[in-house]
Coordinates of C-alpha atoms and ligand atoms in Angstrom, one line a residue:
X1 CA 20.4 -7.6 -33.7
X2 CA 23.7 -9.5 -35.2
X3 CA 25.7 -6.3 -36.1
X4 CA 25.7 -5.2 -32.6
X5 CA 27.9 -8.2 -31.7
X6 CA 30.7 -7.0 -33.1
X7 CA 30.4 -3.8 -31.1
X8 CA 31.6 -3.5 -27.3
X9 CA 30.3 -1.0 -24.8
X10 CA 32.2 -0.4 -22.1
X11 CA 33.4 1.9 -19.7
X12 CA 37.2 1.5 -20.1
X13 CA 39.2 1.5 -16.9
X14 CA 42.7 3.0 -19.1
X15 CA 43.4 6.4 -17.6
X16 CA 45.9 9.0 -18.1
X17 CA 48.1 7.4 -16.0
X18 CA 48.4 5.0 -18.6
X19 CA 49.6 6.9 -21.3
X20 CA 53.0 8.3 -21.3
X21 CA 53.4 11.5 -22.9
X22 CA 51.0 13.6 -25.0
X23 CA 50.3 16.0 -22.3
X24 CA 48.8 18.7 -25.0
X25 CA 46.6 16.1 -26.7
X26 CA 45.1 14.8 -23.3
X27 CA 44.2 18.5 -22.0
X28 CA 43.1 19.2 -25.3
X29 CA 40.5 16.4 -25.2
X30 CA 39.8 16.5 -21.6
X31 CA 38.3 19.6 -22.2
X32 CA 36.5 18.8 -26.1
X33 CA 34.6 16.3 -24.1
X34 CA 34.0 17.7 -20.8
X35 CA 32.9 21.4 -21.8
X36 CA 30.6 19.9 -23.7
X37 CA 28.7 17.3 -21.1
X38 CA 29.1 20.0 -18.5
X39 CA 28.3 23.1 -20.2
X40 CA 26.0 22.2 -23.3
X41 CA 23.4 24.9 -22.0
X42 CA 26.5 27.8 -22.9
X43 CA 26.8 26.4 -26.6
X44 CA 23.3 26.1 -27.5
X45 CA 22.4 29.2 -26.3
X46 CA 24.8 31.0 -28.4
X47 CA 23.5 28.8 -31.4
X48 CA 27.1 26.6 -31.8
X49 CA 27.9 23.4 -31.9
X50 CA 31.2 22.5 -29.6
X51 CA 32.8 20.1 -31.8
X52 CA 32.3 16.0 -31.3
X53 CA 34.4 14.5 -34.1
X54 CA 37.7 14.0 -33.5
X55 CA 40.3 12.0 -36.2
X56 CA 43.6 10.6 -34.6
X57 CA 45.9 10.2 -37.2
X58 CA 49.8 9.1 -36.6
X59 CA 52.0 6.0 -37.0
X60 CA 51.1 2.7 -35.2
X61 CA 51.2 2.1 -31.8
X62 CA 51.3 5.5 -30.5
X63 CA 48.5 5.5 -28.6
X64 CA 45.6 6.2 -30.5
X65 CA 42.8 3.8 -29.5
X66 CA 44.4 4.4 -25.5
X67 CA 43.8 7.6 -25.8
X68 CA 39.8 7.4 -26.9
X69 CA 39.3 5.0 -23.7
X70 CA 41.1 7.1 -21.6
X71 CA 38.8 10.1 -22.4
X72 CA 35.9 8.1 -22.1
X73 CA 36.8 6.8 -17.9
X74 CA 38.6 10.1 -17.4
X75 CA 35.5 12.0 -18.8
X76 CA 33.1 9.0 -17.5
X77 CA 31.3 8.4 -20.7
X78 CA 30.4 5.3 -22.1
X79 CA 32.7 3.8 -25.1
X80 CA 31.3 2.1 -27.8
X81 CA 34.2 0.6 -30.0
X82 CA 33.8 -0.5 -34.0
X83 CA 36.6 -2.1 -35.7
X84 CA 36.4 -0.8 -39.5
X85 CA 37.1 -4.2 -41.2
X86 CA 34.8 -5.8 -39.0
X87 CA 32.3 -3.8 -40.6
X88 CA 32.5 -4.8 -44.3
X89 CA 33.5 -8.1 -43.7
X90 CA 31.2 -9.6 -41.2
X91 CA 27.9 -7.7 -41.9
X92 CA 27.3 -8.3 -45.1
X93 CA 23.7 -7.8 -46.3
X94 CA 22.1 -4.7 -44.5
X95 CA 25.7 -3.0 -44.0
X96 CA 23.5 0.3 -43.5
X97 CA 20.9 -1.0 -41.2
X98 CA 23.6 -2.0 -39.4
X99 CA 25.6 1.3 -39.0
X100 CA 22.4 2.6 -37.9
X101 CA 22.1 0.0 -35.6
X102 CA 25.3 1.3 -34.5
X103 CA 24.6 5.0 -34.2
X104 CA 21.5 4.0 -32.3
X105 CA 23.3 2.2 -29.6
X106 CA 25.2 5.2 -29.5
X107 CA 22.4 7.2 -28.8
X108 CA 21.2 5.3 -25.9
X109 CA 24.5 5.0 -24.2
X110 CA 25.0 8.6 -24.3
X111 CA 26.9 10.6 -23.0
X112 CA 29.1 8.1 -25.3
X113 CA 32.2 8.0 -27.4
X114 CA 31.7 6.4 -30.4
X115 CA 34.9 5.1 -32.2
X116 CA 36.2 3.6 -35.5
X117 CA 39.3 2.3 -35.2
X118 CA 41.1 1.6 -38.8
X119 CA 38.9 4.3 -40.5
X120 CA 40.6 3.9 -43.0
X121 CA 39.5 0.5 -44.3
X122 CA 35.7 1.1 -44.6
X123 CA 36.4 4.8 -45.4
X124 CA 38.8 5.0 -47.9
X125 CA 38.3 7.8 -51.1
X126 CA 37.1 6.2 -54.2
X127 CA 37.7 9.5 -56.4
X128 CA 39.0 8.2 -59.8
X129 CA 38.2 4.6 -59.2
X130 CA 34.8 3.6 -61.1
X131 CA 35.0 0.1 -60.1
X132 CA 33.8 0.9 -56.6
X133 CA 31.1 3.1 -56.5
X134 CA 28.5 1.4 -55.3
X135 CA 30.0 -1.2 -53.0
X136 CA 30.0 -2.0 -49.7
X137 CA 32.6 0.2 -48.6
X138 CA 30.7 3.0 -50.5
X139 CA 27.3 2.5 -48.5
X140 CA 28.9 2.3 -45.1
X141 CA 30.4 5.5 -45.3
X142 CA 27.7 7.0 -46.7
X143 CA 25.3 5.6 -44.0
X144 CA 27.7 7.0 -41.6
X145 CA 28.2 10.7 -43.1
X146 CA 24.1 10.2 -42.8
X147 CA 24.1 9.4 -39.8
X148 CA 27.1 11.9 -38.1
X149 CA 24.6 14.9 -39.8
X150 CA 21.4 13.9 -38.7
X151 CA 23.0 13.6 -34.9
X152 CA 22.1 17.1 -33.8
X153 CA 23.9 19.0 -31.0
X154 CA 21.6 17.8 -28.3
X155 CA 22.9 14.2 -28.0
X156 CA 26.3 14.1 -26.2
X157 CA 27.7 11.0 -29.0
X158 CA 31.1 11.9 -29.6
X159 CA 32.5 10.4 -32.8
X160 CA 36.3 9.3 -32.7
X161 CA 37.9 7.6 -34.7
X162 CA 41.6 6.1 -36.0
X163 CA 43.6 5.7 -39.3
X164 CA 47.6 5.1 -40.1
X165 CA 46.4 6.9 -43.4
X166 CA 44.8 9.9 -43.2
X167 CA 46.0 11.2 -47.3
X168 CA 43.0 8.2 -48.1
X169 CA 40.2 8.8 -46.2
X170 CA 37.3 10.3 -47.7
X171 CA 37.2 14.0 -47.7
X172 CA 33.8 14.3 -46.8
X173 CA 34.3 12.8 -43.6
X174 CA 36.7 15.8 -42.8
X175 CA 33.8 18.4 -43.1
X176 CA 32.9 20.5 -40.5
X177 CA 30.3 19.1 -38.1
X178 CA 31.9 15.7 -39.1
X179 CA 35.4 14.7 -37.9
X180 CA 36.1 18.4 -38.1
X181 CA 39.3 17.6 -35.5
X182 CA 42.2 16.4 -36.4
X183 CA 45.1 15.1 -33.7
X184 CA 48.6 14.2 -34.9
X185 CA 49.3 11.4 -32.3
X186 CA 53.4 11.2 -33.3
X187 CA 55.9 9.0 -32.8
X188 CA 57.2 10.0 -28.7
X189 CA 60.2 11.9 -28.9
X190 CA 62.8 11.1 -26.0
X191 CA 60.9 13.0 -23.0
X192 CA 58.0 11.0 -24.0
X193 CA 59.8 7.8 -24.5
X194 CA 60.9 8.1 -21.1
X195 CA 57.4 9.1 -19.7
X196 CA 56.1 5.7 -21.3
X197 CA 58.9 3.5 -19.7
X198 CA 58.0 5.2 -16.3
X199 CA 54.6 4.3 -17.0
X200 CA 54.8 0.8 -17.9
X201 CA 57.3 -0.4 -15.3
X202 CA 55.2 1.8 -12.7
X203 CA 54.2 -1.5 -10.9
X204 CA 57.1 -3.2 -11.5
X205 CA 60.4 -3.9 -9.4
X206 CA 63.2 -1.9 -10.7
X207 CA 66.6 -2.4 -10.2
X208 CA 68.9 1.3 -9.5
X209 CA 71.3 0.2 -12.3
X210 CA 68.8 0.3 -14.8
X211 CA 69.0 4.0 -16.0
X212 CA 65.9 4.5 -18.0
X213 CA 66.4 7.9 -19.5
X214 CA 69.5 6.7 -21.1
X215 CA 68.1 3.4 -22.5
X216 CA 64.6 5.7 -23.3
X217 CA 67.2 8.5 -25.4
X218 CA 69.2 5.5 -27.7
X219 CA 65.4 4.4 -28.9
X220 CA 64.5 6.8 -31.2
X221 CA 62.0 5.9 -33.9
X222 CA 60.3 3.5 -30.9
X223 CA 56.8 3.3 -30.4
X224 CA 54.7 3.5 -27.5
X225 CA 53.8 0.0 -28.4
X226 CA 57.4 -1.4 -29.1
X227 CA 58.9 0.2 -25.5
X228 CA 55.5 -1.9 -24.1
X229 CA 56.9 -4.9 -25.6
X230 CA 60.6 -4.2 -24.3
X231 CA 59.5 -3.7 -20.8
X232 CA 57.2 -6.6 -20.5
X233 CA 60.5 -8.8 -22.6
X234 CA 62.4 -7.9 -19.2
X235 CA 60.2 -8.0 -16.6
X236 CA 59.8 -12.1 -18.7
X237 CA 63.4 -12.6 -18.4
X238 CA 63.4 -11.0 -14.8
X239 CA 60.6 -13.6 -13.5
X240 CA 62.0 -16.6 -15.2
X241 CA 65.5 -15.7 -13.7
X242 CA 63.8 -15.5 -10.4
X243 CA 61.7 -18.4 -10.0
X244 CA 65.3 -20.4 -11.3
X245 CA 66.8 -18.8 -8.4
X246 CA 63.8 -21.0 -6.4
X247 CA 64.2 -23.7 -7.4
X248 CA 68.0 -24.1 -7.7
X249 CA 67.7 -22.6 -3.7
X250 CA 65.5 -25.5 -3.0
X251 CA 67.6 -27.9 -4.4
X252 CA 70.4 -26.7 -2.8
X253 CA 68.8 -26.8 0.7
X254 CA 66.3 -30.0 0.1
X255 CA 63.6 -27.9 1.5
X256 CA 60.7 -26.0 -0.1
X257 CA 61.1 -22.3 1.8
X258 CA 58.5 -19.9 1.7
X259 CA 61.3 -17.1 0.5
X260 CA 60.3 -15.8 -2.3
X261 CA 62.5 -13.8 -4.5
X262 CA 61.4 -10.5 -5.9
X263 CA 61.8 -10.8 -9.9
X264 CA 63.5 -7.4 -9.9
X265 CA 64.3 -5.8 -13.4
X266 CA 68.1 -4.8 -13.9
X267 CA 69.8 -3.6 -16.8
X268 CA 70.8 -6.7 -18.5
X269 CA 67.5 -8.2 -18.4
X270 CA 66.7 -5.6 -21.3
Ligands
LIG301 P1 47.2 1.2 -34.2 O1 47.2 2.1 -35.3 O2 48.2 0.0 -34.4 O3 45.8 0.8 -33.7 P2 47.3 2.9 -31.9 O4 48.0 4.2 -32.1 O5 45.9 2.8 -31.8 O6 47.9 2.0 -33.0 P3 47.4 1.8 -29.3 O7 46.4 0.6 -29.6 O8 46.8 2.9 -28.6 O9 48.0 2.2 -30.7 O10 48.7 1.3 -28.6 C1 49.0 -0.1 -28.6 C2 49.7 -0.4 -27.2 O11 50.9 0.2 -27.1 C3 48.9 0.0 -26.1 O12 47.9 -0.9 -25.6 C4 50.0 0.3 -25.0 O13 50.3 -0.9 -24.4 C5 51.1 0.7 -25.8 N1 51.3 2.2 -26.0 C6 51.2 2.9 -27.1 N2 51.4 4.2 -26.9 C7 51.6 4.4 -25.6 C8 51.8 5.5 -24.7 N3 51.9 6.7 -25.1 N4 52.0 5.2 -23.4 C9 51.9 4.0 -22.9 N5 51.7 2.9 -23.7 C10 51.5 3.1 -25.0

């Protein structure tokens, strides 16, 4: 059907390598999803659900949506990803067919992740606002809360989703059975600053007088995805300066060697 366009299955190939920092919130999750695709046969026969709705809530660029794929490869599930404005914006007409669609998909691909990113666009709480009952935002989430209950324990879809505003979204998606899990994903703090600039410049030539910790500690209030951009900024500047080094060789020597110069990263290149 046309909804399903907009959704991607996939098995990601992010892993936890990838991630720098939140150690906890990995092992955590590791286990939420594992336990339950290894061991389902222990929770049903004590008559409890484990739990398989997780809400990541934190400040951008922290990691959120990494972490989901990295669960999914490290955890070899299937991911099936939904942006939430794609959802009201592009599907208008049967918005809850297509959530269904959706949850279907799911179904089949299980074991499976199933995540919203930017919840909190199609899930926003419409207490005290009589203007919007009824819309499309409305019937989306309540397809969805539908949907996440009529699930049942036997089907190994794990719901996960994302928001940069967790004081807005609906509190009914918060119930238990629901996204009953909620996961700070803060802001790294200097240890995990410098585990995500160890991360990023893994593959990367690195001069000795760049001392990461140091530049890691003076960027507080960075996120995850600002150091990214920092790192990839130098390793830019590092590669330009290199290939110049080529050419103004060649030049020099009228001949077109086969010396190539490693674009090393030093400390000024930052
Ligand atoms: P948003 O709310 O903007 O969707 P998010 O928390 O989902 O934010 P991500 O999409 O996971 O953020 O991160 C964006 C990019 O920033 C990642 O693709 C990655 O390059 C980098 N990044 C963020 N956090 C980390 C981290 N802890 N370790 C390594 N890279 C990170």
């Amino acid at each position: 059907s046309s909804a399903l366009r907009d959704t991607v299955l996939e098995v990601p190939t992010v892993t936890w390598e990838d991630i720098g920092g939140l150690d906890d919130v990995k092992r955590e999750l590791q286990e939420l999803v594992q336990y339950s695709v290894e061991h389902s046969e222990k929770f049903s026969k004590y008559d409890v659900t484990s739990s398989r709705g997780v809400l990541f809530y934190g400040p951008p660029g922290c990691g959120k949506t990494l972490l989901a794929k990295a669960i999914a490869n490290e955890c070899r599930v299937n991911f099936l990803s939904v942006k939430g404005p794609e959802l009201l914006t592009m599907w208008f007409g049967g918005t809850e067919a297509n959530v269904r669609d959706i949850f279907n998909k799911a179904r089949q691909a299980a074991p499976c992740i199933l995540f919203f990113d930017d919840l909190d666009s199609i899930a926003k709480s419409h207490e005290g606002n009589a203007n919007n009952g009824g819309g499309a935002g409305d019937r989306v989430l309540n397809q969805i809360l539908t949907e996440m209950d009529g699930m049942g324990a036997t089907k190994n879809v794990f719901i996960f989703a994302a928001t940069n505003r967790p004081d807005i979204i609906d509190s009914a998606l918060l119930r238990p059975g629901r996204l009953d899990q909620l996961i700070y994903i803060p802001l790294p703090d200097a240890k995990a600053r410098i585990a995500i600039f160890k991360t990023v410049l893994r593959k990367s030539p690195v001069s000795k007088d760049v001392d990461v910790e140091s530049i890691a500690i003076e960027l507080k209030g960075f996120s995850g995805a600002d150091i990214t951009e920092i790192c990839h900024r130098a390793c830019k500047v590092a590669i330009r300066e290199s290939i110049e080094k080529e050419r103004q060789r060649d030049r020099e020597t009228a001949i077109d060697d086969e010396f190539d110069s490693v674009p090393e990263i030093r400390r000024d290149h930052f």
